[in-house]
CSV table of C-alpha atoms and ligand atoms in Angstrom, one decimal:
chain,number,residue,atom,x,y,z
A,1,UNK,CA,-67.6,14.3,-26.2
A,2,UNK,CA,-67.2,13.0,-22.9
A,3,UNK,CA,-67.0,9.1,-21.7
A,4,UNK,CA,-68.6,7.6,-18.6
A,5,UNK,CA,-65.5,6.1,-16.5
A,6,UNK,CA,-67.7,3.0,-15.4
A,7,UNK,CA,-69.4,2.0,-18.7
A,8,UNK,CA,-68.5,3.7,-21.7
A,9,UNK,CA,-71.0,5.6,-22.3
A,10,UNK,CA,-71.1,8.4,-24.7
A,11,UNK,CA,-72.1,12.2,-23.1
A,12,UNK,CA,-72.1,15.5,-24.9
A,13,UNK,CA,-69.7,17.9,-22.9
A,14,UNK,CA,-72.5,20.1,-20.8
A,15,UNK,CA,-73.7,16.6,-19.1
A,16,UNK,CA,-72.4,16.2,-15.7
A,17,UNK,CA,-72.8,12.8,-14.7
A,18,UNK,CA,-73.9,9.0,-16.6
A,19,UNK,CA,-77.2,8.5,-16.3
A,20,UNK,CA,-76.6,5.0,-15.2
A,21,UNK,CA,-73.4,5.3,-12.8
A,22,UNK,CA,-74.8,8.1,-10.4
A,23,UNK,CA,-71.6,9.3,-9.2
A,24,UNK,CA,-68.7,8.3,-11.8
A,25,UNK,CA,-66.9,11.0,-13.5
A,26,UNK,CA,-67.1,11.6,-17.2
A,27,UNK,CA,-63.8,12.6,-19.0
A,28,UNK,CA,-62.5,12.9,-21.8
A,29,UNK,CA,-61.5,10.9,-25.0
A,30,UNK,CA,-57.6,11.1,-24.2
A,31,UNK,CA,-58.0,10.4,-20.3
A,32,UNK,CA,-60.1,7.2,-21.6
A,33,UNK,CA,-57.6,5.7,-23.8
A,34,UNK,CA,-54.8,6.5,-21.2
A,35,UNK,CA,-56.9,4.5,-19.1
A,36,UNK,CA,-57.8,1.8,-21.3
A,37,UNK,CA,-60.8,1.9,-21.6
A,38,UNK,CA,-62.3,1.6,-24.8
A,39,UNK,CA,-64.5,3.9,-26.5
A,40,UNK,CA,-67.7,3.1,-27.9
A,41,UNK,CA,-67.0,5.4,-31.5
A,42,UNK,CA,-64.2,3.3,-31.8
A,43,UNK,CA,-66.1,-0.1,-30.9
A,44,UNK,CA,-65.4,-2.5,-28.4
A,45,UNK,CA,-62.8,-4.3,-29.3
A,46,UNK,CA,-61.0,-5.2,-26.7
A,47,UNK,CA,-61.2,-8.9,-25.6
A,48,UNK,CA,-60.9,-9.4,-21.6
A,49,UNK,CA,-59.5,-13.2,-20.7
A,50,UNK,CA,-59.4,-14.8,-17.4
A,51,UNK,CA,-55.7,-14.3,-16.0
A,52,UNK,CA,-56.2,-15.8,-12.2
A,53,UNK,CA,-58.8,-16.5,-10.2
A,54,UNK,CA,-58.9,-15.6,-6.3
A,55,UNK,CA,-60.8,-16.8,-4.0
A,56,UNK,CA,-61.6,-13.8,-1.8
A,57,UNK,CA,-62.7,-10.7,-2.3
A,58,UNK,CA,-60.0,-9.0,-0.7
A,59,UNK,CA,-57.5,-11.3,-2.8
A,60,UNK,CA,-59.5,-10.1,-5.9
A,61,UNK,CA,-59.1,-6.4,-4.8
A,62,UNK,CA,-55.2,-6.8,-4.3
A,63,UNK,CA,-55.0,-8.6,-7.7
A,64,UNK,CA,-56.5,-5.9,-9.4
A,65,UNK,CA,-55.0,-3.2,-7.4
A,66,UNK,CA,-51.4,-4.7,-8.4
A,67,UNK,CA,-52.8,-4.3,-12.2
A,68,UNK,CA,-54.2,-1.3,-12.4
A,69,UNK,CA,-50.4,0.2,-10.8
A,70,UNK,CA,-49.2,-1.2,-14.3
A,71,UNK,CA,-51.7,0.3,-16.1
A,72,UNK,CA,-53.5,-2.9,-17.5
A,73,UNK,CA,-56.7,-2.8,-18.0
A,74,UNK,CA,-58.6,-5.1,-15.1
A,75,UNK,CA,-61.2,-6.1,-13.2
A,76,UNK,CA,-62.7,-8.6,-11.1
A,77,UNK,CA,-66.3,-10.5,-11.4
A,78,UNK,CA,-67.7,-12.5,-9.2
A,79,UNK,CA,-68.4,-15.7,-9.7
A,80,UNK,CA,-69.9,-18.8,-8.1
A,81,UNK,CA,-69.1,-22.7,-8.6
A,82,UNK,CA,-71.7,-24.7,-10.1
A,83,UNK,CA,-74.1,-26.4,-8.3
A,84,UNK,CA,-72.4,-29.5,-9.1
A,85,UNK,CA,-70.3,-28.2,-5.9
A,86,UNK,CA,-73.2,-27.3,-3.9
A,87,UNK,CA,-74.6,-30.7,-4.4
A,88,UNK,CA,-71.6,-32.6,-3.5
A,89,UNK,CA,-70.1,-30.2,-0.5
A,90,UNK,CA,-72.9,-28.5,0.3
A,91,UNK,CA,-70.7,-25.1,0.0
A,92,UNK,CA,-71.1,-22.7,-2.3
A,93,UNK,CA,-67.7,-20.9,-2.7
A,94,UNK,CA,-67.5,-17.8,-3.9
A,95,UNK,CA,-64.4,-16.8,-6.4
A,96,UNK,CA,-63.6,-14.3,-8.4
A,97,UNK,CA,-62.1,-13.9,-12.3
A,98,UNK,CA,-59.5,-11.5,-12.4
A,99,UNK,CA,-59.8,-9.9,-16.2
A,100,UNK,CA,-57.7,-8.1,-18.1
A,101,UNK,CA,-56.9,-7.0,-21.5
A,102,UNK,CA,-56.3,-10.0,-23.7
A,103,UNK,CA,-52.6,-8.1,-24.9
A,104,UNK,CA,-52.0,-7.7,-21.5
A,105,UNK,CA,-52.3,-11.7,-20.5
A,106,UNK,CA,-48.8,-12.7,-20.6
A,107,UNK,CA,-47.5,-9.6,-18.1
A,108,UNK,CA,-50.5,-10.3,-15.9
A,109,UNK,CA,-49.8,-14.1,-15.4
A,110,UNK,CA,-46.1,-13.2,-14.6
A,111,UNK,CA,-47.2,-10.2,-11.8
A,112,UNK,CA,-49.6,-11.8,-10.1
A,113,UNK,CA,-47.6,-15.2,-10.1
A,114,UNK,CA,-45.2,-13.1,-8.7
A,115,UNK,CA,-47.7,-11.3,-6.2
A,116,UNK,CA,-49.6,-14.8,-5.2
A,117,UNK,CA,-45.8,-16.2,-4.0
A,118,UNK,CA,-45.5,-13.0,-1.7
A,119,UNK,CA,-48.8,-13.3,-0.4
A,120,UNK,CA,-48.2,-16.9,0.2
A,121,UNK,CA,-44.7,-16.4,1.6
A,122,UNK,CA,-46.7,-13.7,3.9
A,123,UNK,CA,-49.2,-16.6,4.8
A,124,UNK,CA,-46.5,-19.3,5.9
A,125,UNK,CA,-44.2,-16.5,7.8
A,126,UNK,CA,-47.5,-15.6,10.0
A,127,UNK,CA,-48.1,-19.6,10.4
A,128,UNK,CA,-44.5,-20.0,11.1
A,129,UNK,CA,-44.3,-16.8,13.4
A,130,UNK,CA,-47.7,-18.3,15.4
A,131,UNK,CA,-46.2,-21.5,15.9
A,132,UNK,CA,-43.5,-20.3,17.5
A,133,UNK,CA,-45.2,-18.2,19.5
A,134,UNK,CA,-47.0,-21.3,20.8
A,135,UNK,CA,-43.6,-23.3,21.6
A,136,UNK,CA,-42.5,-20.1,23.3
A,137,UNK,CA,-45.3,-20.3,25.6
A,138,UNK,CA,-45.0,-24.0,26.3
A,139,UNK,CA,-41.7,-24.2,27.2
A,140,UNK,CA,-41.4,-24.8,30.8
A,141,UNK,CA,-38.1,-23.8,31.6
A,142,UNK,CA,-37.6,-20.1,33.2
A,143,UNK,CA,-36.1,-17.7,31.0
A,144,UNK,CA,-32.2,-17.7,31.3
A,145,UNK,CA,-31.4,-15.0,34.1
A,146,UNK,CA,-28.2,-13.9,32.6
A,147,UNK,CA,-24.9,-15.4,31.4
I,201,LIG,ZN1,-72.0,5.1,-16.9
């Protein structure tokens, strides 16, 4: 038996490719589990949970990318605010739930804690790095021509 990578699905061993994910490579039952993904024989079992939310796609990408090093199980899904939101801002904000394998929650939380103080760290460095930038330029006095 061979396994569709993107949904599961079930192929005998001459079929080349799902018939619903043109494209994705089917494998086999051990390269599944070492991927953990679950089979469908063996029913779906796993429970995903919400373990952060971004609220960019390329946040969402770098969440899951971080994950997926660990080998936990992840993904991202789109989501948008209710229109609760909408009616009050008049924006509708796109976010995204980063999901991974209920067993793997605890880890999760912890790395991409971990990950969202870099990023933020990252964030303030360029802020700080920009502002000085800016003071640099407005200083009026001539550089110092030497000691
Ligand atoms: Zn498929």
């Amino acid at each position: 038996m061979k396994y569709c990578m993107q949904c599961g699905s079930e192929y005998q061993d001459g079929v080349k490719e799902c018939a619903d994910c043109p494209g994705s490579a089917l494998v086999d039952a051990e390269t599944m589990r070492q991927r953990h993904i679950p089979l469908p024989s063996e029913g779906d079992t796993r429970k995903f949970v919400r373990a952060a939310t971004a609220e960019d796609p390329l946040t969402a990408e770098d969440y899951v990318r971080l994950l997926e090093s660990k080998n936990i199980p992840v993904f991202a899904r789109p989501r948008r605010t209710g229109s609760v939101d909408v009616l009050t801002t008049g924006v509708l904000e796109p976010w995204w739930e980063i999901m991974v394998g209920e067993e793997f929650l605890e880890r999760s939380v912890q790395l991409l804690s971990l990950e969202k103080a870099e990023l933020d760290a990252t964030a303030d460095e360029a802020a700080r790095a920009a502002e000085e930038e800016e003071l640099a330029t407005e200083a009026t006095s001539p550089p110092p021509g030497g000691i």
